[in-house]
GROMACS .gro file of N, CA and C in nm:
model
  447
    1MET      N    1   2.894   1.509  -1.532
    1MET     CA    2   2.879   1.449  -1.397
    1MET      C    3   2.739   1.433  -1.345
    2ARG      N    4   2.658   1.538  -1.376
    2ARG     CA    5   2.524   1.533  -1.336
    2ARG      C    6   2.451   1.415  -1.414
    3LYS      N    7   2.474   1.403  -1.536
    3LYS     CA    8   2.412   1.293  -1.616
    3LYS      C    9   2.448   1.152  -1.556
    4THR      N   10   2.570   1.136  -1.518
    4THR     CA   11   2.623   1.019  -1.461
    4THR      C   12   2.547   0.997  -1.327
    5LEU      N   13   2.538   1.093  -1.240
    5LEU     CA   14   2.471   1.082  -1.118
    5LEU      C   15   2.322   1.043  -1.130
    6ILE      N   16   2.257   1.104  -1.222
    6ILE     CA   17   2.116   1.075  -1.245
    6ILE      C   18   2.097   0.931  -1.306
    7ALA      N   19   2.177   0.902  -1.400
    7ALA     CA   20   2.171   0.765  -1.455
    7ALA      C   21   2.193   0.660  -1.347
    8LEU      N   22   2.295   0.681  -1.263
    8LEU     CA   23   2.316   0.591  -1.148
    8LEU      C   24   2.196   0.584  -1.053
    9MET      N   25   2.132   0.698  -1.024
    9MET     CA   26   2.019   0.694  -0.939
    9MET      C   27   1.908   0.622  -1.000
   10PHE      N   28   1.881   0.634  -1.133
   10PHE     CA   29   1.777   0.550  -1.190
   10PHE      C   30   1.806   0.411  -1.187
   11ALA      N   31   1.934   0.373  -1.212
   11ALA     CA   32   1.971   0.233  -1.218
   11ALA      C   33   1.960   0.182  -1.068
   12ALA      N   34   1.987   0.251  -0.974
   12ALA     CA   35   1.976   0.199  -0.838
   12ALA      C   36   1.834   0.189  -0.796
   13ALA      N   37   1.745   0.263  -0.853
   13ALA     CA   38   1.602   0.260  -0.821
   13ALA      C   39   1.528   0.138  -0.877
   14LEU      N   40   1.579   0.084  -0.986
   14LEU     CA   41   1.511  -0.021  -1.049
   14LEU      C   42   1.490  -0.144  -0.964
   15PRO      N   43   1.580  -0.204  -0.882
   15PRO     CA   44   1.562  -0.312  -0.807
   15PRO      C   45   1.449  -0.297  -0.706
   16THR      N   46   1.427  -0.174  -0.659
   16THR     CA   47   1.324  -0.155  -0.557
   16THR      C   48   1.188  -0.161  -0.613
   17VAL      N   49   1.177  -0.144  -0.736
   17VAL     CA   50   1.043  -0.159  -0.805
   17VAL      C   51   0.997  -0.298  -0.793
   18ALA      N   52   1.080  -0.395  -0.817
   18ALA     CA   53   1.041  -0.539  -0.810
   18ALA      C   54   1.001  -0.570  -0.669
   19MET      N   55   1.075  -0.514  -0.572
   19MET     CA   56   1.049  -0.556  -0.430
   19MET      C   57   0.919  -0.486  -0.381
   20ALA      N   58   0.874  -0.376  -0.439
   20ALA     CA   59   0.759  -0.304  -0.397
   20ALA      C   60   0.631  -0.350  -0.457
   21MET      N   61   0.644  -0.435  -0.557
   21MET     CA   62   0.525  -0.489  -0.624
   21MET      C   63   0.447  -0.582  -0.524
   22PRO      N   64   0.315  -0.578  -0.530
   22PRO     CA   65   0.243  -0.680  -0.449
   22PRO      C   66   0.257  -0.820  -0.495
   23GLU      N   67   0.233  -0.909  -0.414
   23GLU     CA   68   0.248  -1.049  -0.441
   23GLU      C   69   0.178  -1.083  -0.567
   24GLY      N   70   0.240  -1.160  -0.654
   24GLY     CA   71   0.179  -1.207  -0.778
   24GLY      C   72   0.140  -1.104  -0.874
   25ALA      N   73   0.190  -0.980  -0.854
   25ALA     CA   74   0.150  -0.874  -0.950
   25ALA      C   75   0.275  -0.842  -1.035
   26GLY      N   76   0.244  -0.813  -1.161
   26GLY     CA   77   0.349  -0.773  -1.258
   26GLY      C   78   0.347  -0.625  -1.261
   27PRO      N   79   0.421  -0.570  -1.358
   27PRO     CA   80   0.421  -0.422  -1.375
   27PRO      C   81   0.274  -0.368  -1.395
   28MET      N   82   0.252  -0.253  -1.337
   28MET     CA   83   0.121  -0.184  -1.350
   28MET      C   84   0.011  -0.263  -1.285
   29GLY      N   85   0.039  -0.357  -1.182
   29GLY     CA   86  -0.054  -0.423  -1.106
   29GLY      C   87  -0.115  -0.544  -1.181
   30GLY      N   88  -0.069  -0.579  -1.289
   30GLY     CA   89  -0.127  -0.688  -1.364
   30GLY      C   90  -0.073  -0.824  -1.310
   31PRO      N   91  -0.130  -0.935  -1.347
   31PRO     CA   92  -0.090  -1.066  -1.289
   31PRO      C   93   0.048  -1.099  -1.340
   32LEU      N   94   0.112  -1.181  -1.257
   32LEU     CA   95   0.257  -1.217  -1.297
   32LEU      C   96   0.250  -1.371  -1.294
   33ASP      N   97   0.284  -1.433  -1.400
   33ASP     CA   98   0.293  -1.578  -1.407
   33ASP      C   99   0.437  -1.615  -1.402
   34GLY      N  100   0.515  -1.582  -1.304
   34GLY     CA  101   0.652  -1.599  -1.298
   34GLY      C  102   0.707  -1.632  -1.158
   35PRO      N  103   0.832  -1.609  -1.135
   35PRO     CA  104   0.895  -1.643  -1.014
   35PRO      C  105   0.837  -1.587  -0.893
   36ARG      N  106   0.782  -1.468  -0.894
   36ARG     CA  107   0.727  -1.407  -0.770
   36ARG      C  108   0.590  -1.473  -0.736
   37HIS      N  109   0.524  -1.533  -0.832
   37HIS     CA  110   0.391  -1.588  -0.810
   37HIS      C  111   0.403  -1.699  -0.709
   38GLY      N  112   0.321  -1.707  -0.607
   38GLY     CA  113   0.324  -1.798  -0.509
   38GLY      C  114   0.349  -1.746  -0.375
   39GLY      N  115   0.373  -1.616  -0.372
   39GLY     CA  116   0.388  -1.550  -0.232
   39GLY      C  117   0.525  -1.539  -0.181
   40GLN      N  118   0.630  -1.573  -0.246
   40GLN     CA  119   0.755  -1.558  -0.197
   40GLN      C  120   0.824  -1.442  -0.255
   41MET      N  121   0.901  -1.369  -0.173
   41MET     CA  122   0.974  -1.250  -0.220
   41MET      C  123   1.112  -1.300  -0.265
   42HIS      N  124   1.133  -1.305  -0.398
   42HIS     CA  125   1.259  -1.348  -0.441
   42HIS      C  126   1.279  -1.298  -0.585
   43ASP      N  127   1.409  -1.299  -0.625
   43ASP     CA  128   1.430  -1.252  -0.759
   43ASP      C  129   1.408  -1.365  -0.865
   44MET      N  130   1.460  -1.357  -0.980
   44MET     CA  131   1.437  -1.443  -1.088
   44MET      C  132   1.481  -1.587  -1.054
   45HIS      N  133   1.581  -1.603  -0.970
   45HIS     CA  134   1.634  -1.732  -0.939
   45HIS      C  135   1.593  -1.783  -0.793
   46GLY      N  136   1.512  -1.713  -0.733
   46GLY     CA  137   1.464  -1.751  -0.600
   46GLY      C  138   1.555  -1.730  -0.485
   47LYS      N  139   1.664  -1.655  -0.514
   47LYS     CA  140   1.767  -1.626  -0.412
   47LYS      C  141   1.770  -1.478  -0.368
   48GLY      N  142   1.661  -1.417  -0.368
   48GLY     CA  143   1.651  -1.279  -0.328
   48GLY      C  144   1.697  -1.262  -0.182
   49PRO      N  145   1.717  -1.139  -0.143
   49PRO     CA  146   1.775  -1.108  -0.008
   49PRO      C  147   1.678  -1.154   0.097
   50TYR      N  148   1.549  -1.173   0.072
   50TYR     CA  149   1.459  -1.211   0.188
   50TYR      C  150   1.410  -1.349   0.174
   51SER      N  151   1.449  -1.423   0.064
   51SER     CA  152   1.390  -1.558   0.048
   51SER      C  153   1.431  -1.659   0.153
   52GLN      N  154   1.544  -1.634   0.214
   52GLN     CA  155   1.599  -1.737   0.310
   52GLN      C  156   1.557  -1.701   0.459
   53LEU      N  157   1.471  -1.594   0.473
   53LEU     CA  158   1.440  -1.546   0.606
   53LEU      C  159   1.308  -1.609   0.661
   54ASP      N  160   1.235  -1.685   0.588
   54ASP     CA  161   1.108  -1.741   0.623
   54ASP      C  162   1.020  -1.639   0.687
   55LEU      N  163   0.984  -1.535   0.595
   55LEU     CA  164   0.913  -1.427   0.645
   55LEU      C  165   0.768  -1.458   0.661
   56SER      N  166   0.694  -1.404   0.760
   56SER     CA  167   0.548  -1.416   0.759
   56SER      C  168   0.486  -1.322   0.660
   57ARG      N  169   0.358  -1.340   0.634
   57ARG     CA  170   0.290  -1.260   0.528
   57ARG      C  171   0.291  -1.108   0.578
   58GLU      N  172   0.283  -1.091   0.708
   58GLU     CA  173   0.281  -0.959   0.768
   58GLU      C  174   0.414  -0.894   0.751
   59GLN      N  175   0.522  -0.975   0.774
   59GLN     CA  176   0.659  -0.921   0.751
   59GLN      C  177   0.680  -0.880   0.609
   60ARG      N  178   0.633  -0.972   0.519
   60ARG     CA  179   0.657  -0.933   0.370
   60ARG      C  180   0.582  -0.808   0.337
   61GLU      N  181   0.456  -0.789   0.397
   61GLU     CA  182   0.391  -0.664   0.369
   61GLU      C  183   0.454  -0.546   0.424
   62GLN      N  184   0.516  -0.549   0.545
   62GLN     CA  185   0.587  -0.445   0.597
   62GLN      C  186   0.705  -0.401   0.515
   63ILE      N  187   0.783  -0.508   0.477
   63ILE     CA  188   0.897  -0.494   0.390
   63ILE      C  189   0.853  -0.430   0.258
   64ARG      N  190   0.747  -0.473   0.200
   64ARG     CA  191   0.701  -0.415   0.072
   64ARG      C  192   0.670  -0.267   0.091
   65LYS      N  193   0.603  -0.235   0.206
   65LYS     CA  194   0.578  -0.093   0.233
   65LYS      C  195   0.706  -0.010   0.254
   66ILE      N  196   0.803  -0.062   0.320
   66ILE     CA  197   0.923   0.009   0.340
   66ILE      C  198   0.993   0.033   0.206
   67MET      N  199   0.997  -0.076   0.123
   67MET     CA  200   1.060  -0.063  -0.004
   67MET      C  201   0.980   0.026  -0.102
   68GLY      N  202   0.858   0.030  -0.093
   68GLY     CA  203   0.780   0.122  -0.170
   68GLY      C  204   0.800   0.263  -0.130
   69GLU      N  205   0.821   0.290   0.000
   69GLU     CA  206   0.852   0.427   0.038
   69GLU      C  207   0.990   0.463  -0.003
   70GLN      N  208   1.089   0.378   0.003
   70GLN     CA  209   1.217   0.403  -0.045
   70GLN      C  210   1.215   0.435  -0.187
   71MET      N  211   1.138   0.358  -0.269
   71MET     CA  212   1.131   0.379  -0.415
   71MET      C  213   1.069   0.521  -0.437
   72HIS      N  214   0.975   0.547  -0.362
   72HIS     CA  215   0.901   0.687  -0.379
   72HIS      C  216   1.000   0.802  -0.341
   73ASP      N  217   1.075   0.782  -0.234
   73ASP     CA  218   1.173   0.880  -0.197
   73ASP      C  219   1.286   0.898  -0.302
   74ARG      N  220   1.331   0.788  -0.342
   74ARG     CA  221   1.435   0.783  -0.447
   74ARG      C  222   1.376   0.855  -0.581
   75LYS      N  223   1.258   0.829  -0.617
   75LYS     CA  224   1.203   0.894  -0.734
   75LYS      C  225   1.206   1.046  -0.713
   76GLN      N  226   1.158   1.086  -0.598
   76GLN     CA  227   1.159   1.234  -0.575
   76GLN      C  228   1.291   1.296  -0.574
   77LEU      N  229   1.390   1.224  -0.526
   77LEU     CA  230   1.529   1.270  -0.535
   77LEU      C  231   1.584   1.289  -0.680
   78VAL      N  232   1.547   1.184  -0.755
   78VAL     CA  233   1.582   1.188  -0.891
   78VAL      C  234   1.518   1.305  -0.964
   79GLU      N  235   1.386   1.319  -0.939
   79GLU     CA  236   1.315   1.437  -1.000
   79GLU      C  237   1.378   1.576  -0.965
   80LYS      N  238   1.421   1.577  -0.834
   80LYS     CA  239   1.478   1.704  -0.789
   80LYS      C  240   1.605   1.741  -0.869
   81TYR      N  241   1.692   1.631  -0.894
   81TYR     CA  242   1.811   1.659  -0.976
   81TYR      C  243   1.784   1.666  -1.119
   82LEU      N  244   1.680   1.605  -1.163
   82LEU     CA  245   1.644   1.604  -1.311
   82LEU      C  246   1.600   1.753  -1.350
   83GLU      N  247   1.535   1.817  -1.250
   83GLU     CA  248   1.486   1.950  -1.273
   83GLU      C  249   1.601   2.041  -1.295
   84LYS      N  250   1.716   2.021  -1.242
   84LYS     CA  251   1.836   2.101  -1.254
   84LYS      C  252   1.914   2.091  -1.388
   85LEU      N  253   1.868   1.991  -1.463
   85LEU     CA  254   1.925   1.974  -1.604
   85LEU      C  255   1.856   2.067  -1.691
   86SER      N  256   1.929   2.099  -1.802
   86SER     CA  257   1.864   2.185  -1.903
   86SER      C  258   1.750   2.096  -1.971
   87PRO      N  259   1.652   2.176  -2.029
   87PRO     CA  260   1.549   2.101  -2.093
   87PRO      C  261   1.590   2.006  -2.200
   88ALA      N  262   1.697   2.048  -2.276
   88ALA     CA  263   1.754   1.945  -2.380
   88ALA      C  264   1.803   1.823  -2.309
   89ASP      N  265   1.874   1.838  -2.194
   89ASP     CA  266   1.928   1.720  -2.135
   89ASP      C  267   1.824   1.632  -2.074
   90GLN      N  268   1.713   1.695  -2.018
   90GLN     CA  269   1.606   1.631  -1.962
   90GLN      C  270   1.535   1.540  -2.067
   91LYS      N  271   1.507   1.606  -2.188
   91LYS     CA  272   1.442   1.532  -2.298
   91LYS      C  273   1.537   1.417  -2.347
   92ALA      N  274   1.661   1.446  -2.364
   92ALA     CA  275   1.758   1.343  -2.402
   92ALA      C  276   1.755   1.224  -2.302
   93MET      N  277   1.758   1.249  -2.180
   93MET     CA  278   1.760   1.143  -2.078
   93MET      C  279   1.624   1.061  -2.085
   94LYS      N  280   1.511   1.130  -2.089
   94LYS     CA  281   1.385   1.062  -2.094
   94LYS      C  282   1.375   0.981  -2.226
   95ASP      N  283   1.423   1.034  -2.331
   95ASP     CA  284   1.420   0.963  -2.463
   95ASP      C  285   1.505   0.832  -2.454
   96GLU      N  286   1.630   0.850  -2.394
   96GLU     CA  287   1.715   0.729  -2.386
   96GLU      C  288   1.647   0.626  -2.290
   97ILE      N  289   1.581   0.667  -2.182
   97ILE     CA  290   1.521   0.576  -2.095
   97ILE      C  291   1.406   0.498  -2.165
   98ALA      N  292   1.326   0.579  -2.245
   98ALA     CA  293   1.221   0.518  -2.317
   98ALA      C  294   1.273   0.421  -2.427
   99THR      N  295   1.377   0.464  -2.490
   99THR     CA  296   1.434   0.365  -2.589
   99THR      C  297   1.481   0.240  -2.534
  100LYS      N  298   1.544   0.251  -2.418
  100LYS     CA  299   1.601   0.125  -2.352
  100LYS      C  300   1.481   0.037  -2.306
  101HIS      N  301   1.378   0.101  -2.253
  101HIS     CA  302   1.259   0.032  -2.210
  101HIS      C  303   1.201  -0.037  -2.325
  102GLN      N  304   1.173   0.029  -2.439
  102GLN     CA  305   1.118  -0.033  -2.557
  102GLN      C  306   1.205  -0.154  -2.604
  103LYS      N  307   1.341  -0.138  -2.597
  103LYS     CA  308   1.420  -0.254  -2.643
  103LYS      C  309   1.407  -0.370  -2.541
  104ALA      N  310   1.406  -0.347  -2.419
  104ALA     CA  311   1.382  -0.452  -2.319
  104ALA      C  312   1.246  -0.518  -2.340
  105GLN      N  313   1.137  -0.449  -2.368
  105GLN     CA  314   1.011  -0.502  -2.401
  105GLN      C  315   1.024  -0.598  -2.525
  106ALA      N  316   1.096  -0.548  -2.630
  106ALA     CA  317   1.099  -0.630  -2.749
  106ALA      C  318   1.189  -0.749  -2.721
  107ASP      N  319   1.291  -0.737  -2.643
  107ASP     CA  320   1.379  -0.859  -2.605
  107ASP      C  321   1.292  -0.962  -2.524
  108VAL      N  322   1.208  -0.910  -2.429
  108VAL     CA  323   1.133  -1.004  -2.359
  108VAL      C  324   1.026  -1.074  -2.448
  109ARG      N  325   0.969  -0.995  -2.543
  109ARG     CA  326   0.868  -1.060  -2.627
  109ARG      C  327   0.932  -1.159  -2.716
  110ALA      N  328   1.057  -1.141  -2.763
  110ALA     CA  329   1.119  -1.231  -2.852
  110ALA      C  330   1.151  -1.363  -2.785
  111VAL      N  331   1.165  -1.360  -2.649
  111VAL     CA  332   1.178  -1.490  -2.570
  111VAL      C  333   1.056  -1.575  -2.557
  112LEU      N  334   0.944  -1.513  -2.571
  112LEU     CA  335   0.812  -1.582  -2.549
  112LEU      C  336   0.769  -1.662  -2.663
  113LYS      N  337   0.684  -1.763  -2.639
  113LYS     CA  338   0.623  -1.838  -2.736
  113LYS      C  339   0.506  -1.769  -2.804
  114PRO      N  340   0.456  -1.805  -2.919
  114PRO     CA  341   0.352  -1.719  -2.989
  114PRO      C  342   0.224  -1.705  -2.899
  115ASP      N  343   0.179  -1.795  -2.821
  115ASP     CA  344   0.066  -1.784  -2.734
  115ASP      C  345   0.100  -1.683  -2.627
  116GLN      N  346   0.224  -1.689  -2.574
  116GLN     CA  347   0.263  -1.599  -2.470
  116GLN      C  348   0.277  -1.458  -2.526
  117GLN      N  349   0.330  -1.445  -2.649
  117GLN     CA  350   0.340  -1.316  -2.709
  117GLN      C  351   0.203  -1.244  -2.727
  118LYS      N  352   0.106  -1.320  -2.761
  118LYS     CA  353  -0.038  -1.267  -2.774
  118LYS      C  354  -0.081  -1.211  -2.639
  119LYS      N  355  -0.058  -1.293  -2.532
  119LYS     CA  356  -0.094  -1.241  -2.395
  119LYS      C  357  -0.026  -1.126  -2.354
  120PHE      N  358   0.112  -1.125  -2.385
  120PHE     CA  359   0.201  -1.013  -2.364
  120PHE      C  360   0.155  -0.887  -2.425
  121ASP      N  361   0.119  -0.900  -2.553
  121ASP     CA  362   0.066  -0.787  -2.628
  121ASP      C  363  -0.055  -0.732  -2.572
  122GLU      N  364  -0.148  -0.817  -2.528
  122GLU     CA  365  -0.274  -0.777  -2.458
  122GLU      C  366  -0.240  -0.700  -2.329
  123ILE      N  367  -0.144  -0.755  -2.253
  123ILE     CA  368  -0.105  -0.678  -2.126
  123ILE      C  369  -0.042  -0.549  -2.166
  124GLN      N  370   0.037  -0.541  -2.255
  124GLN     CA  371   0.100  -0.412  -2.295
  124GLN      C  372  -0.009  -0.308  -2.343
  125LYS      N  373  -0.107  -0.356  -2.415
  125LYS     CA  374  -0.216  -0.274  -2.459
  125LYS      C  375  -0.295  -0.216  -2.341
  126LYS      N  376  -0.320  -0.297  -2.245
  126LYS     CA  377  -0.395  -0.263  -2.127
  126LYS      C  378  -0.315  -0.159  -2.048
  127GLN      N  379  -0.191  -0.186  -2.039
  127GLN     CA  380  -0.103  -0.096  -1.965
  127GLN      C  381  -0.098   0.050  -2.031
  128ALA      N  382  -0.091   0.050  -2.168
  128ALA     CA  383  -0.079   0.167  -2.243
  128ALA      C  384  -0.227   0.245  -2.221
  129GLU      N  385  -0.332   0.177  -2.222
  129GLU     CA  386  -0.462   0.244  -2.196
  129GLU      C  387  -0.464   0.297  -2.043
  130ARG      N  388  -0.414   0.230  -1.956
  130ARG     CA  389  -0.410   0.277  -1.822
  130ARG      C  390  -0.328   0.403  -1.807
  131ARG      N  391  -0.212   0.400  -1.875
  131ARG     CA  392  -0.114   0.523  -1.873
  131ARG      C  393  -0.184   0.633  -1.943
  132ALA      N  394  -0.265   0.613  -2.047
  132ALA     CA  395  -0.334   0.720  -2.116
  132ALA      C  396  -0.445   0.775  -2.027
  133GLU      N  397  -0.520   0.686  -1.959
  133GLU     CA  398  -0.624   0.734  -1.869
  133GLU      C  399  -0.561   0.813  -1.751
  134TRP      N  400  -0.453   0.775  -1.700
  134TRP     CA  401  -0.382   0.835  -1.583
  134TRP      C  402  -0.334   0.981  -1.636
  135ALA      N  403  -0.280   0.982  -1.754
  135ALA     CA  404  -0.227   1.112  -1.807
  135ALA      C  405  -0.344   1.208  -1.827
  136GLU      N  406  -0.466   1.152  -1.873
  136GLU     CA  407  -0.587   1.233  -1.893
  136GLU      C  408  -0.631   1.281  -1.758
  137PHE      N  409  -0.629   1.198  -1.658
  137PHE     CA  410  -0.679   1.237  -1.524
  137PHE      C  411  -0.585   1.346  -1.469
  138LYS      N  412  -0.453   1.325  -1.479
  138LYS     CA  413  -0.357   1.436  -1.426
  138LYS      C  414  -0.379   1.565  -1.502
  139ALA      N  415  -0.402   1.563  -1.632
  139ALA     CA  416  -0.434   1.682  -1.704
  139ALA      C  417  -0.555   1.758  -1.655
  140TRP      N  418  -0.664   1.668  -1.628
  140TRP     CA  419  -0.788   1.719  -1.577
  140TRP      C  420  -0.767   1.782  -1.441
  141LYS      N  421  -0.691   1.711  -1.352
  141LYS     CA  422  -0.670   1.755  -1.219
  141LYS      C  423  -0.601   1.882  -1.220
  142ALA      N  424  -0.503   1.901  -1.305
  142ALA     CA  425  -0.419   2.027  -1.320
  142ALA      C  426  -0.506   2.145  -1.351
  143GLN      N  427  -0.618   2.119  -1.424
  143GLN     CA  428  -0.701   2.221  -1.463
  143GLN      C  429  -0.815   2.271  -1.357
  144GLN      N  430  -0.821   2.184  -1.263
  144GLN     CA  431  -0.921   2.216  -1.160
  144GLN      C  432  -0.868   2.316  -1.064
  145PRO      N  433  -0.960   2.404  -1.014
  145PRO     CA  434  -0.921   2.511  -0.924
  145PRO      C  435  -0.872   2.453  -0.784
  146GLN      N  436  -0.769   2.508  -0.735
  146GLN     CA  437  -0.711   2.452  -0.602
  146GLN      C  438  -0.804   2.502  -0.492
  147LYS      N  439  -0.842   2.412  -0.408
  147LYS     CA  440  -0.935   2.444  -0.299
  147LYS      C  441  -0.844   2.479  -0.181
  148ALA      N  442  -0.883   2.579  -0.104
  148ALA     CA  443  -0.806   2.619   0.017
  148ALA      C  444  -0.828   2.515   0.127
  149GLN      N  445  -0.716   2.487   0.190
  149GLN     CA  446  -0.737   2.380   0.304
  149GLN      C  447  -0.731   2.437   0.432
   0.00000   0.00000   0.00000
């Protein structure tokens, strides 16, 4: 039951990721040469929930902020329940998520033309470097003495 609940929570959180991204930005803040490019909030087919509302830039920013907060809250909720799983179940879930992510990346790459694949590979490499830097920073931060506030 817990595994199903957590899997559902992760699946429900994924759409908010797309809504929370800044205009023209792809995953990890990189450029996106796709449907969101051009300043409109819409999904792959231009029929997102807000595309027909003729939102001003300020309204889009406010909605992005709200959706970002929702995504953050949902992530915290998932982490809360994830901590209740046994370490073996936690690892199994994380491994399954990573495997599905890698398959999706491979499927996306297979759709691209050779020149697009080259650019895609460069973006993936930069993202991996950023993740490594972030992990290094978090490890460093964890080792720093806590200052009294």
